[in-house]
Amino acid sequence: MSPESDAAAAAVAAVENVADRIETEREHLTDLDSAIGDADHGGNMARGWQAAAEAVTDLDSPTVEAVVKTAGKTLLSEVGGASGPLYGGSLVFASAELSDGLTAESAVAFAETYLEKVQDRGDAKVGDKTMIDALVPAVHTFKKSVETDDLPPLDALAKAVAAAEHGVAFTVPIRAAKGRASYLGWRSVGHQDPGATSTLYIMEELLATAADHLDQVVPSVDATSPTIPDGEATEE
């Protein structure tokens, strides 16, 4: 199996694993969304990812880009409400960053583009109590871990997941400023955001799949920097 085919097979496995995880967590996501939303996040996400898993499995000799784009298109058509464009449409757009294959550099570009499109589509920022609260720290940590700290991609992804965990926890004590949860005003405080939570689940499965693909143990890391910042360095 060529490296390209091997990476594509791992991408298919990742979509399948995400589908299984979201189905397992369906009830929990529904409970979270029942508290501050319309109680459909668990069902919509489970249905969409199951359809995405079936779609990518049917691809003939796929590339990583094709797997991601197919998953995104399926989510866009199968997931109702705002989640379809946010999760699916953003995947479709960001998949172009993987046209030359999956590398540490293309993974960073993909993550940044995905984040940018989610922010554009949802018009949300950190602190609004949305999936952005998990995505921003994850993407920033992944980029720094790869480009500044020169960590192996698996370690960088593990640190990104740890950062996303902090982001999910951050959504609990803050007031929602976007989406249906914002209609609750101060009553939204004390509840975990379902979108941030499902984003964490997706990232955890990407990490587990990558570790399995590389025949490695998931690194035990946190989101803190492994280096002391250089006071004389200029910000890029």
JSON list of C-alpha atoms in Angstrom, two decimals:
[
{"chain": "A", "resi": 1, "resn": "MET", "atom": "CA", "xyz": [0.00, 0.00, 0.00]},
{"chain": "A", "resi": 2, "resn": "SER", "atom": "CA", "xyz": [1.37, 3.41, -0.99]},
{"chain": "A", "resi": 3, "resn": "PRO", "atom": "CA", "xyz": [1.73, 6.17, 1.63]},
{"chain": "A", "resi": 4, "resn": "GLU", "atom": "CA", "xyz": [-1.13, 8.04, -0.03]},
{"chain": "A", "resi": 5, "resn": "SER", "atom": "CA", "xyz": [-3.42, 5.01, 0.07]},
{"chain": "A", "resi": 6, "resn": "ASP", "atom": "CA", "xyz": [-2.40, 4.29, 3.64]},
{"chain": "A", "resi": 7, "resn": "ALA", "atom": "CA", "xyz": [-3.26, 7.83, 4.72]},
{"chain": "A", "resi": 8, "resn": "ALA", "atom": "CA", "xyz": [-6.60, 7.64, 2.90]},
{"chain": "A", "resi": 9, "resn": "ALA", "atom": "CA", "xyz": [-7.42, 4.37, 4.66]},
{"chain": "A", "resi": 10, "resn": "ALA", "atom": "CA", "xyz": [-6.64, 6.03, 7.99]},
{"chain": "A", "resi": 11, "resn": "ALA", "atom": "CA", "xyz": [-8.93, 8.93, 7.05]},
{"chain": "A", "resi": 12, "resn": "VAL", "atom": "CA", "xyz": [-11.77, 6.49, 6.28]},
{"chain": "A", "resi": 13, "resn": "ALA", "atom": "CA", "xyz": [-11.16, 4.77, 9.62]},
{"chain": "A", "resi": 14, "resn": "ALA", "atom": "CA", "xyz": [-11.24, 8.15, 11.37]},
{"chain": "A", "resi": 15, "resn": "VAL", "atom": "CA", "xyz": [-14.67, 8.97, 9.93]},
{"chain": "A", "resi": 16, "resn": "GLU", "atom": "CA", "xyz": [-15.96, 5.54, 10.95]},
{"chain": "A", "resi": 17, "resn": "ASN", "atom": "CA", "xyz": [-14.57, 5.95, 14.46]},
{"chain": "A", "resi": 18, "resn": "VAL", "atom": "CA", "xyz": [-16.09, 9.41, 14.82]},
{"chain": "A", "resi": 19, "resn": "ALA", "atom": "CA", "xyz": [-19.45, 8.01, 13.71]},
{"chain": "A", "resi": 20, "resn": "ASP", "atom": "CA", "xyz": [-19.24, 5.27, 16.34]},
{"chain": "A", "resi": 21, "resn": "ARG", "atom": "CA", "xyz": [-18.24, 7.73, 19.07]},
{"chain": "A", "resi": 22, "resn": "ILE", "atom": "CA", "xyz": [-20.98, 10.22, 18.26]},
{"chain": "A", "resi": 23, "resn": "GLU", "atom": "CA", "xyz": [-23.53, 7.42, 18.29]},
{"chain": "A", "resi": 24, "resn": "THR", "atom": "CA", "xyz": [-22.24, 6.29, 21.68]},
{"chain": "A", "resi": 25, "resn": "GLU", "atom": "CA", "xyz": [-22.48, 9.84, 23.00]},
{"chain": "A", "resi": 26, "resn": "ARG", "atom": "CA", "xyz": [-25.80, 10.62, 21.29]},
{"chain": "A", "resi": 27, "resn": "GLU", "atom": "CA", "xyz": [-27.84, 10.63, 24.49]},
{"chain": "A", "resi": 28, "resn": "HIS", "atom": "CA", "xyz": [-25.31, 12.75, 26.37]},
{"chain": "A", "resi": 29, "resn": "LEU", "atom": "CA", "xyz": [-25.18, 15.32, 23.56]},
{"chain": "A", "resi": 30, "resn": "THR", "atom": "CA", "xyz": [-28.98, 15.37, 23.50]},
{"chain": "A", "resi": 31, "resn": "ASP", "atom": "CA", "xyz": [-29.06, 15.97, 27.24]},
{"chain": "A", "resi": 32, "resn": "LEU", "atom": "CA", "xyz": [-26.60, 18.85, 26.93]},
{"chain": "A", "resi": 33, "resn": "ASP", "atom": "CA", "xyz": [-28.61, 20.39, 24.11]},
{"chain": "A", "resi": 34, "resn": "SER", "atom": "CA", "xyz": [-31.88, 19.89, 25.97]},
{"chain": "A", "resi": 35, "resn": "ALA", "atom": "CA", "xyz": [-30.60, 22.20, 28.70]},
{"chain": "A", "resi": 36, "resn": "ILE", "atom": "CA", "xyz": [-29.72, 25.17, 26.48]},
{"chain": "A", "resi": 37, "resn": "GLY", "atom": "CA", "xyz": [-30.81, 24.31, 22.94]},
{"chain": "A", "resi": 38, "resn": "ASP", "atom": "CA", "xyz": [-33.49, 22.41, 21.04]},
{"chain": "A", "resi": 39, "resn": "ALA", "atom": "CA", "xyz": [-32.39, 18.87, 21.99]},
{"chain": "A", "resi": 40, "resn": "ASP", "atom": "CA", "xyz": [-31.49, 17.80, 18.45]},
{"chain": "A", "resi": 41, "resn": "HIS", "atom": "CA", "xyz": [-27.68, 17.98, 18.43]},
{"chain": "A", "resi": 42, "resn": "GLY", "atom": "CA", "xyz": [-27.12, 14.36, 19.42]},
{"chain": "A", "resi": 43, "resn": "GLY", "atom": "CA", "xyz": [-29.56, 12.92, 16.92]},
{"chain": "A", "resi": 44, "resn": "ASN", "atom": "CA", "xyz": [-28.52, 15.19, 14.06]},
{"chain": "A", "resi": 45, "resn": "MET", "atom": "CA", "xyz": [-24.82, 14.56, 14.56]},
{"chain": "A", "resi": 46, "resn": "ALA", "atom": "CA", "xyz": [-25.26, 10.80, 14.94]},
{"chain": "A", "resi": 47, "resn": "ARG", "atom": "CA", "xyz": [-27.33, 10.60, 11.77]},
{"chain": "A", "resi": 48, "resn": "GLY", "atom": "CA", "xyz": [-24.93, 12.77, 9.81]},
{"chain": "A", "resi": 49, "resn": "TRP", "atom": "CA", "xyz": [-21.74, 11.00, 10.83]},
{"chain": "A", "resi": 50, "resn": "GLN", "atom": "CA", "xyz": [-23.25, 7.56, 10.24]},
{"chain": "A", "resi": 51, "resn": "ALA", "atom": "CA", "xyz": [-24.16, 8.65, 6.71]},
{"chain": "A", "resi": 52, "resn": "ALA", "atom": "CA", "xyz": [-20.68, 10.11, 6.26]},
{"chain": "A", "resi": 53, "resn": "ALA", "atom": "CA", "xyz": [-19.07, 6.83, 7.35]},
{"chain": "A", "resi": 54, "resn": "GLU", "atom": "CA", "xyz": [-21.14, 4.92, 4.82]},
{"chain": "A", "resi": 55, "resn": "ALA", "atom": "CA", "xyz": [-20.30, 7.42, 2.08]},
{"chain": "A", "resi": 56, "resn": "VAL", "atom": "CA", "xyz": [-16.53, 7.32, 2.56]},
{"chain": "A", "resi": 57, "resn": "THR", "atom": "CA", "xyz": [-16.52, 3.54, 2.80]},
{"chain": "A", "resi": 58, "resn": "ASP", "atom": "CA", "xyz": [-18.07, 3.41, -0.67]},
{"chain": "A", "resi": 59, "resn": "LEU", "atom": "CA", "xyz": [-15.32, 5.54, -2.26]},
{"chain": "A", "resi": 60, "resn": "ASP", "atom": "CA", "xyz": [-13.17, 3.80, -4.87]},
{"chain": "A", "resi": 61, "resn": "SER", "atom": "CA", "xyz": [-9.40, 4.35, -4.33]},
{"chain": "A", "resi": 62, "resn": "PRO", "atom": "CA", "xyz": [-9.91, 7.59, -2.40]},
{"chain": "A", "resi": 63, "resn": "THR", "atom": "CA", "xyz": [-7.42, 10.26, -1.45]},
{"chain": "A", "resi": 64, "resn": "VAL", "atom": "CA", "xyz": [-7.39, 11.96, 1.94]},
{"chain": "A", "resi": 65, "resn": "GLU", "atom": "CA", "xyz": [-8.86, 15.06, 0.33]},
{"chain": "A", "resi": 66, "resn": "ALA", "atom": "CA", "xyz": [-11.69, 13.01, -1.22]},
{"chain": "A", "resi": 67, "resn": "VAL", "atom": "CA", "xyz": [-12.49, 11.34, 2.09]},
{"chain": "A", "resi": 68, "resn": "VAL", "atom": "CA", "xyz": [-12.69, 14.64, 3.96]},
{"chain": "A", "resi": 69, "resn": "LYS", "atom": "CA", "xyz": [-14.67, 16.35, 1.20]},
{"chain": "A", "resi": 70, "resn": "THR", "atom": "CA", "xyz": [-17.12, 13.45, 0.95]},
{"chain": "A", "resi": 71, "resn": "ALA", "atom": "CA", "xyz": [-17.63, 13.40, 4.70]},
{"chain": "A", "resi": 72, "resn": "GLY", "atom": "CA", "xyz": [-18.24, 17.15, 4.66]},
{"chain": "A", "resi": 73, "resn": "LYS", "atom": "CA", "xyz": [-20.72, 17.03, 1.79]},
{"chain": "A", "resi": 74, "resn": "THR", "atom": "CA", "xyz": [-22.63, 14.25, 3.51]},
{"chain": "A", "resi": 75, "resn": "LEU", "atom": "CA", "xyz": [-22.77, 16.14, 6.81]},
{"chain": "A", "resi": 76, "resn": "LEU", "atom": "CA", "xyz": [-23.91, 19.24, 4.94]},
{"chain": "A", "resi": 77, "resn": "SER", "atom": "CA", "xyz": [-26.85, 17.35, 3.44]},
{"chain": "A", "resi": 78, "resn": "GLU", "atom": "CA", "xyz": [-27.75, 15.12, 6.38]},
{"chain": "A", "resi": 79, "resn": "VAL", "atom": "CA", "xyz": [-27.27, 17.29, 9.49]},
{"chain": "A", "resi": 80, "resn": "GLY", "atom": "CA", "xyz": [-30.07, 19.72, 10.17]},
{"chain": "A", "resi": 81, "resn": "GLY", "atom": "CA", "xyz": [-29.99, 23.22, 11.59]},
{"chain": "A", "resi": 82, "resn": "ALA", "atom": "CA", "xyz": [-26.83, 25.27, 11.80]},
{"chain": "A", "resi": 83, "resn": "SER", "atom": "CA", "xyz": [-24.60, 22.26, 12.42]},
{"chain": "A", "resi": 84, "resn": "GLY", "atom": "CA", "xyz": [-24.65, 21.07, 8.80]},
{"chain": "A", "resi": 85, "resn": "PRO", "atom": "CA", "xyz": [-22.93, 24.15, 7.34]},
{"chain": "A", "resi": 86, "resn": "LEU", "atom": "CA", "xyz": [-20.68, 24.59, 10.38]},
{"chain": "A", "resi": 87, "resn": "TYR", "atom": "CA", "xyz": [-19.32, 21.05, 10.51]},
{"chain": "A", "resi": 88, "resn": "GLY", "atom": "CA", "xyz": [-19.90, 19.85, 6.95]},
{"chain": "A", "resi": 89, "resn": "GLY", "atom": "CA", "xyz": [-19.54, 22.95, 4.82]},
{"chain": "A", "resi": 90, "resn": "SER", "atom": "CA", "xyz": [-16.35, 23.93, 6.60]},
{"chain": "A", "resi": 91, "resn": "LEU", "atom": "CA", "xyz": [-14.89, 20.45, 6.01]},
{"chain": "A", "resi": 92, "resn": "VAL", "atom": "CA", "xyz": [-15.64, 20.68, 2.30]},
{"chain": "A", "resi": 93, "resn": "PHE", "atom": "CA", "xyz": [-13.90, 24.04, 2.01]},
{"chain": "A", "resi": 94, "resn": "ALA", "atom": "CA", "xyz": [-10.88, 23.06, 4.13]},
{"chain": "A", "resi": 95, "resn": "SER", "atom": "CA", "xyz": [-10.37, 19.73, 2.35]},
{"chain": "A", "resi": 96, "resn": "ALA", "atom": "CA", "xyz": [-8.61, 21.59, -0.49]},
{"chain": "A", "resi": 97, "resn": "GLU", "atom": "CA", "xyz": [-5.65, 22.08, 1.87]},
{"chain": "A", "resi": 98, "resn": "LEU", "atom": "CA", "xyz": [-5.09, 18.30, 1.64]},
{"chain": "A", "resi": 99, "resn": "SER", "atom": "CA", "xyz": [-4.90, 18.16, -2.16]},
{"chain": "A", "resi": 100, "resn": "ASP", "atom": "CA", "xyz": [-1.20, 17.27, -2.05]},
{"chain": "A", "resi": 101, "resn": "GLY", "atom": "CA", "xyz": [-1.60, 14.71, 0.71]},
{"chain": "A", "resi": 102, "resn": "LEU", "atom": "CA", "xyz": [-1.47, 14.65, 4.48]},
{"chain": "A", "resi": 103, "resn": "THR", "atom": "CA", "xyz": [1.63, 16.13, 6.12]},
{"chain": "A", "resi": 104, "resn": "ALA", "atom": "CA", "xyz": [2.20, 18.08, 9.30]},
{"chain": "A", "resi": 105, "resn": "GLU", "atom": "CA", "xyz": [2.18, 21.27, 7.25]},
{"chain": "A", "resi": 106, "resn": "SER", "atom": "CA", "xyz": [-1.01, 20.46, 5.32]},
{"chain": "A", "resi": 107, "resn": "ALA", "atom": "CA", "xyz": [-2.71, 19.37, 8.55]},
{"chain": "A", "resi": 108, "resn": "VAL", "atom": "CA", "xyz": [-1.98, 22.78, 10.09]},
{"chain": "A", "resi": 109, "resn": "ALA", "atom": "CA", "xyz": [-3.29, 24.53, 6.97]},
{"chain": "A", "resi": 110, "resn": "PHE", "atom": "CA", "xyz": [-6.40, 22.35, 7.03]},
{"chain": "A", "resi": 111, "resn": "ALA", "atom": "CA", "xyz": [-7.04, 23.10, 10.72]},
{"chain": "A", "resi": 112, "resn": "GLU", "atom": "CA", "xyz": [-6.61, 26.85, 10.25]},
{"chain": "A", "resi": 113, "resn": "THR", "atom": "CA", "xyz": [-8.88, 26.95, 7.21]},
{"chain": "A", "resi": 114, "resn": "TYR", "atom": "CA", "xyz": [-11.52, 24.84, 8.94]},
{"chain": "A", "resi": 115, "resn": "LEU", "atom": "CA", "xyz": [-11.49, 27.16, 11.94]},
{"chain": "A", "resi": 116, "resn": "GLU", "atom": "CA", "xyz": [-11.69, 30.22, 9.71]},
{"chain": "A", "resi": 117, "resn": "LYS", "atom": "CA", "xyz": [-14.72, 28.88, 7.85]},
{"chain": "A", "resi": 118, "resn": "VAL", "atom": "CA", "xyz": [-16.52, 27.84, 11.06]},
{"chain": "A", "resi": 119, "resn": "GLN", "atom": "CA", "xyz": [-15.96, 31.34, 12.44]},
{"chain": "A", "resi": 120, "resn": "ASP", "atom": "CA", "xyz": [-17.17, 32.93, 9.21]},
{"chain": "A", "resi": 121, "resn": "ARG", "atom": "CA", "xyz": [-20.28, 30.78, 8.99]},
{"chain": "A", "resi": 122, "resn": "GLY", "atom": "CA", "xyz": [-21.20, 31.02, 12.67]},
{"chain": "A", "resi": 123, "resn": "ASP", "atom": "CA", "xyz": [-20.03, 34.58, 13.25]},
{"chain": "A", "resi": 124, "resn": "ALA", "atom": "CA", "xyz": [-18.77, 33.44, 16.67]},
{"chain": "A", "resi": 125, "resn": "LYS", "atom": "CA", "xyz": [-15.71, 34.19, 18.74]},
{"chain": "A", "resi": 126, "resn": "VAL", "atom": "CA", "xyz": [-14.07, 32.76, 21.83]},
{"chain": "A", "resi": 127, "resn": "GLY", "atom": "CA", "xyz": [-16.31, 33.30, 24.83]},
{"chain": "A", "resi": 128, "resn": "ASP", "atom": "CA", "xyz": [-19.61, 33.04, 22.95]},
{"chain": "A", "resi": 129, "resn": "LYS", "atom": "CA", "xyz": [-20.19, 29.53, 24.34]},
{"chain": "A", "resi": 130, "resn": "THR", "atom": "CA", "xyz": [-20.00, 27.65, 21.04]},
{"chain": "A", "resi": 131, "resn": "MET", "atom": "CA", "xyz": [-17.82, 25.04, 19.33]},
{"chain": "A", "resi": 132, "resn": "ILE", "atom": "CA", "xyz": [-15.34, 27.89, 18.73]},
{"chain": "A", "resi": 133, "resn": "ASP", "atom": "CA", "xyz": [-14.36, 27.71, 22.40]},
{"chain": "A", "resi": 134, "resn": "ALA", "atom": "CA", "xyz": [-12.98, 24.22, 21.76]},
{"chain": "A", "resi": 135, "resn": "LEU", "atom": "CA", "xyz": [-11.68, 24.82, 18.23]},
{"chain": "A", "resi": 136, "resn": "VAL", "atom": "CA", "xyz": [-9.62, 27.97, 18.76]},
{"chain": "A", "resi": 137, "resn": "PRO", "atom": "CA", "xyz": [-7.38, 26.65, 21.56]},
{"chain": "A", "resi": 138, "resn": "ALA", "atom": "CA", "xyz": [-7.04, 23.33, 19.75]},
{"chain": "A", "resi": 139, "resn": "VAL", "atom": "CA", "xyz": [-5.98, 24.86, 16.43]},
{"chain": "A", "resi": 140, "resn": "HIS", "atom": "CA", "xyz": [-3.68, 27.42, 18.04]},
{"chain": "A", "resi": 141, "resn": "THR", "atom": "CA", "xyz": [-2.01, 24.73, 20.14]},
{"chain": "A", "resi": 142, "resn": "PHE", "atom": "CA", "xyz": [-1.65, 22.38, 17.16]},
{"chain": "A", "resi": 143, "resn": "LYS", "atom": "CA", "xyz": [-0.10, 25.10, 15.00]},
{"chain": "A", "resi": 144, "resn": "LYS", "atom": "CA", "xyz": [2.38, 26.18, 17.68]},
{"chain": "A", "resi": 145, "resn": "SER", "atom": "CA", "xyz": [3.28, 22.59, 18.54]},
{"chain": "A", "resi": 146, "resn": "VAL", "atom": "CA", "xyz": [4.13, 21.83, 14.91]},
{"chain": "A", "resi": 147, "resn": "GLU", "atom": "CA", "xyz": [5.62, 25.10, 13.70]},
{"chain": "A", "resi": 148, "resn": "THR", "atom": "CA", "xyz": [7.29, 26.54, 16.82]},
{"chain": "A", "resi": 149, "resn": "ASP", "atom": "CA", "xyz": [7.94, 23.61, 19.14]},
{"chain": "A", "resi": 150, "resn": "ASP", "atom": "CA", "xyz": [8.75, 21.16, 16.31]},
{"chain": "A", "resi": 151, "resn": "LEU", "atom": "CA", "xyz": [6.84, 18.35, 17.99]},
{"chain": "A", "resi": 152, "resn": "PRO", "atom": "CA", "xyz": [5.92, 15.14, 16.17]},
{"chain": "A", "resi": 153, "resn": "PRO", "atom": "CA", "xyz": [2.42, 15.41, 14.63]},
{"chain": "A", "resi": 154, "resn": "LEU", "atom": "CA", "xyz": [0.93, 12.85, 17.02]},
{"chain": "A", "resi": 155, "resn": "ASP", "atom": "CA", "xyz": [2.21, 14.78, 20.05]},
{"chain": "A", "resi": 156, "resn": "ALA", "atom": "CA", "xyz": [0.94, 18.02, 18.53]},
{"chain": "A", "resi": 157, "resn": "LEU", "atom": "CA", "xyz": [-2.49, 16.50, 18.00]},
{"chain": "A", "resi": 158, "resn": "ALA", "atom": "CA", "xyz": [-2.55, 15.16, 21.56]},
{"chain": "A", "resi": 159, "resn": "LYS", "atom": "CA", "xyz": [-1.78, 18.65, 22.89]},
{"chain": "A", "resi": 160, "resn": "ALA", "atom": "CA", "xyz": [-4.53, 20.07, 20.68]},
{"chain": "A", "resi": 161, "resn": "VAL", "atom": "CA", "xyz": [-7.01, 17.63, 22.20]},
{"chain": "A", "resi": 162, "resn": "ALA", "atom": "CA", "xyz": [-5.89, 18.66, 25.68]},
{"chain": "A", "resi": 163, "resn": "ALA", "atom": "CA", "xyz": [-6.44, 22.28, 24.70]},
{"chain": "A", "resi": 164, "resn": "ALA", "atom": "CA", "xyz": [-9.91, 21.47, 23.41]},
{"chain": "A", "resi": 165, "resn": "GLU", "atom": "CA", "xyz": [-10.73, 19.85, 26.75]},
{"chain": "A", "resi": 166, "resn": "HIS", "atom": "CA", "xyz": [-9.92, 23.15, 28.47]},
{"chain": "A", "resi": 167, "resn": "GLY", "atom": "CA", "xyz": [-12.13, 24.93, 25.94]},
{"chain": "A", "resi": 168, "resn": "VAL", "atom": "CA", "xyz": [-15.08, 22.67, 26.64]},
{"chain": "A", "resi": 169, "resn": "ALA", "atom": "CA", "xyz": [-14.71, 23.22, 30.39]},
{"chain": "A", "resi": 170, "resn": "PHE", "atom": "CA", "xyz": [-14.56, 26.97, 29.74]},
{"chain": "A", "resi": 171, "resn": "THR", "atom": "CA", "xyz": [-18.06, 26.91, 28.21]},
{"chain": "A", "resi": 172, "resn": "VAL", "atom": "CA", "xyz": [-19.67, 25.82, 31.49]},
{"chain": "A", "resi": 173, "resn": "PRO", "atom": "CA", "xyz": [-19.37, 29.01, 33.59]},
{"chain": "A", "resi": 174, "resn": "ILE", "atom": "CA", "xyz": [-19.94, 31.57, 30.81]},
{"chain": "A", "resi": 175, "resn": "ARG", "atom": "CA", "xyz": [-23.09, 33.12, 29.37]},
{"chain": "A", "resi": 176, "resn": "ALA", "atom": "CA", "xyz": [-24.05, 32.16, 25.82]},
{"chain": "A", "resi": 177, "resn": "ALA", "atom": "CA", "xyz": [-23.87, 34.93, 23.26]},
{"chain": "A", "resi": 178, "resn": "LYS", "atom": "CA", "xyz": [-24.73, 32.97, 20.09]},
{"chain": "A", "resi": 179, "resn": "GLY", "atom": "CA", "xyz": [-27.30, 30.45, 19.01]},
{"chain": "A", "resi": 180, "resn": "ARG", "atom": "CA", "xyz": [-30.47, 29.30, 20.73]},
{"chain": "A", "resi": 181, "resn": "ALA", "atom": "CA", "xyz": [-28.62, 29.14, 24.06]},
{"chain": "A", "resi": 182, "resn": "SER", "atom": "CA", "xyz": [-28.22, 32.93, 23.98]},
{"chain": "A", "resi": 183, "resn": "TYR", "atom": "CA", "xyz": [-32.00, 33.29, 24.33]},
{"chain": "A", "resi": 184, "resn": "LEU", "atom": "CA", "xyz": [-31.67, 31.95, 27.87]},
{"chain": "A", "resi": 185, "resn": "GLY", "atom": "CA", "xyz": [-29.48, 34.83, 28.97]},
{"chain": "A", "resi": 186, "resn": "TRP", "atom": "CA", "xyz": [-27.97, 34.22, 32.38]},
{"chain": "A", "resi": 187, "resn": "ARG", "atom": "CA", "xyz": [-29.76, 30.88, 32.65]},
{"chain": "A", "resi": 188, "resn": "SER", "atom": "CA", "xyz": [-27.26, 29.47, 30.13]},
{"chain": "A", "resi": 189, "resn": "VAL", "atom": "CA", "xyz": [-24.50, 29.80, 32.74]},
{"chain": "A", "resi": 190, "resn": "GLY", "atom": "CA", "xyz": [-23.56, 26.48, 34.32]},
{"chain": "A", "resi": 191, "resn": "HIS", "atom": "CA", "xyz": [-24.25, 24.36, 31.25]},
{"chain": "A", "resi": 192, "resn": "GLN", "atom": "CA", "xyz": [-21.68, 22.76, 28.93]},
{"chain": "A", "resi": 193, "resn": "ASP", "atom": "CA", "xyz": [-21.97, 23.64, 25.27]},
{"chain": "A", "resi": 194, "resn": "PRO", "atom": "CA", "xyz": [-22.97, 20.62, 23.14]},
{"chain": "A", "resi": 195, "resn": "GLY", "atom": "CA", "xyz": [-21.18, 21.88, 20.02]},
{"chain": "A", "resi": 196, "resn": "ALA", "atom": "CA", "xyz": [-17.89, 22.29, 21.83]},
{"chain": "A", "resi": 197, "resn": "THR", "atom": "CA", "xyz": [-18.42, 18.85, 23.36]},
{"chain": "A", "resi": 198, "resn": "SER", "atom": "CA", "xyz": [-19.02, 17.08, 20.04]},
{"chain": "A", "resi": 199, "resn": "THR", "atom": "CA", "xyz": [-16.00, 18.89, 18.61]},
{"chain": "A", "resi": 200, "resn": "LEU", "atom": "CA", "xyz": [-13.90, 17.41, 21.41]},
{"chain": "A", "resi": 201, "resn": "TYR", "atom": "CA", "xyz": [-15.26, 13.93, 20.72]},
{"chain": "A", "resi": 202, "resn": "ILE", "atom": "CA", "xyz": [-14.34, 14.27, 17.04]},
{"chain": "A", "resi": 203, "resn": "MET", "atom": "CA", "xyz": [-10.82, 15.37, 17.90]},
{"chain": "A", "resi": 204, "resn": "GLU", "atom": "CA", "xyz": [-10.37, 12.55, 20.42]},
{"chain": "A", "resi": 205, "resn": "GLU", "atom": "CA", "xyz": [-11.27, 10.02, 17.74]},
{"chain": "A", "resi": 206, "resn": "LEU", "atom": "CA", "xyz": [-8.90, 11.63, 15.24]},
{"chain": "A", "resi": 207, "resn": "LEU", "atom": "CA", "xyz": [-6.13, 11.28, 17.81]},
{"chain": "A", "resi": 208, "resn": "ALA", "atom": "CA", "xyz": [-6.98, 7.67, 18.65]},
{"chain": "A", "resi": 209, "resn": "THR", "atom": "CA", "xyz": [-7.15, 6.75, 14.97]},
{"chain": "A", "resi": 210, "resn": "ALA", "atom": "CA", "xyz": [-3.82, 8.44, 14.24]},
{"chain": "A", "resi": 211, "resn": "ALA", "atom": "CA", "xyz": [-2.14, 6.63, 17.12]},
{"chain": "A", "resi": 212, "resn": "ASP", "atom": "CA", "xyz": [-3.56, 3.30, 15.95]},
{"chain": "A", "resi": 213, "resn": "HIS", "atom": "CA", "xyz": [-2.51, 4.03, 12.37]},
{"chain": "A", "resi": 214, "resn": "LEU", "atom": "CA", "xyz": [1.05, 4.77, 13.50]},
{"chain": "A", "resi": 215, "resn": "ASP", "atom": "CA", "xyz": [1.02, 1.81, 15.91]},
{"chain": "A", "resi": 216, "resn": "GLN", "atom": "CA", "xyz": [1.82, 4.13, 18.80]},
{"chain": "A", "resi": 217, "resn": "VAL", "atom": "CA", "xyz": [0.36, 4.85, 22.20]},
{"chain": "A", "resi": 218, "resn": "VAL", "atom": "CA", "xyz": [-1.60, 8.08, 22.54]},
{"chain": "A", "resi": 219, "resn": "PRO", "atom": "CA", "xyz": [0.89, 10.55, 24.08]},
{"chain": "A", "resi": 220, "resn": "SER", "atom": "CA", "xyz": [0.19, 11.68, 27.63]},
{"chain": "A", "resi": 221, "resn": "VAL", "atom": "CA", "xyz": [0.57, 15.45, 27.35]},
{"chain": "A", "resi": 222, "resn": "ASP", "atom": "CA", "xyz": [-1.13, 18.65, 28.39]},
{"chain": "A", "resi": 223, "resn": "ALA", "atom": "CA", "xyz": [-1.67, 21.92, 26.57]},
{"chain": "A", "resi": 224, "resn": "THR", "atom": "CA", "xyz": [1.17, 23.85, 28.18]},
{"chain": "A", "resi": 225, "resn": "SER", "atom": "CA", "xyz": [4.18, 24.95, 26.18]},
{"chain": "A", "resi": 226, "resn": "PRO", "atom": "CA", "xyz": [7.28, 22.72, 26.36]},
{"chain": "A", "resi": 227, "resn": "THR", "atom": "CA", "xyz": [9.58, 25.70, 25.81]},
{"chain": "A", "resi": 228, "resn": "ILE", "atom": "CA", "xyz": [10.25, 29.06, 27.47]},
{"chain": "A", "resi": 229, "resn": "PRO", "atom": "CA", "xyz": [9.29, 31.86, 25.06]},
{"chain": "A", "resi": 230, "resn": "ASP", "atom": "CA", "xyz": [12.22, 33.83, 23.64]},
{"chain": "A", "resi": 231, "resn": "GLY", "atom": "CA", "xyz": [11.78, 37.39, 24.83]},
{"chain": "A", "resi": 232, "resn": "GLU", "atom": "CA", "xyz": [13.68, 38.72, 21.84]},
{"chain": "A", "resi": 233, "resn": "ALA", "atom": "CA", "xyz": [11.68, 36.81, 19.27]},
{"chain": "A", "resi": 234, "resn": "THR", "atom": "CA", "xyz": [9.32, 38.82, 17.09]},
{"chain": "A", "resi": 235, "resn": "GLU", "atom": "CA", "xyz": [5.75, 37.68, 16.59]},
{"chain": "A", "resi": 236, "resn": "GLU", "atom": "CA", "xyz": [5.07, 36.34, 13.12]}
]
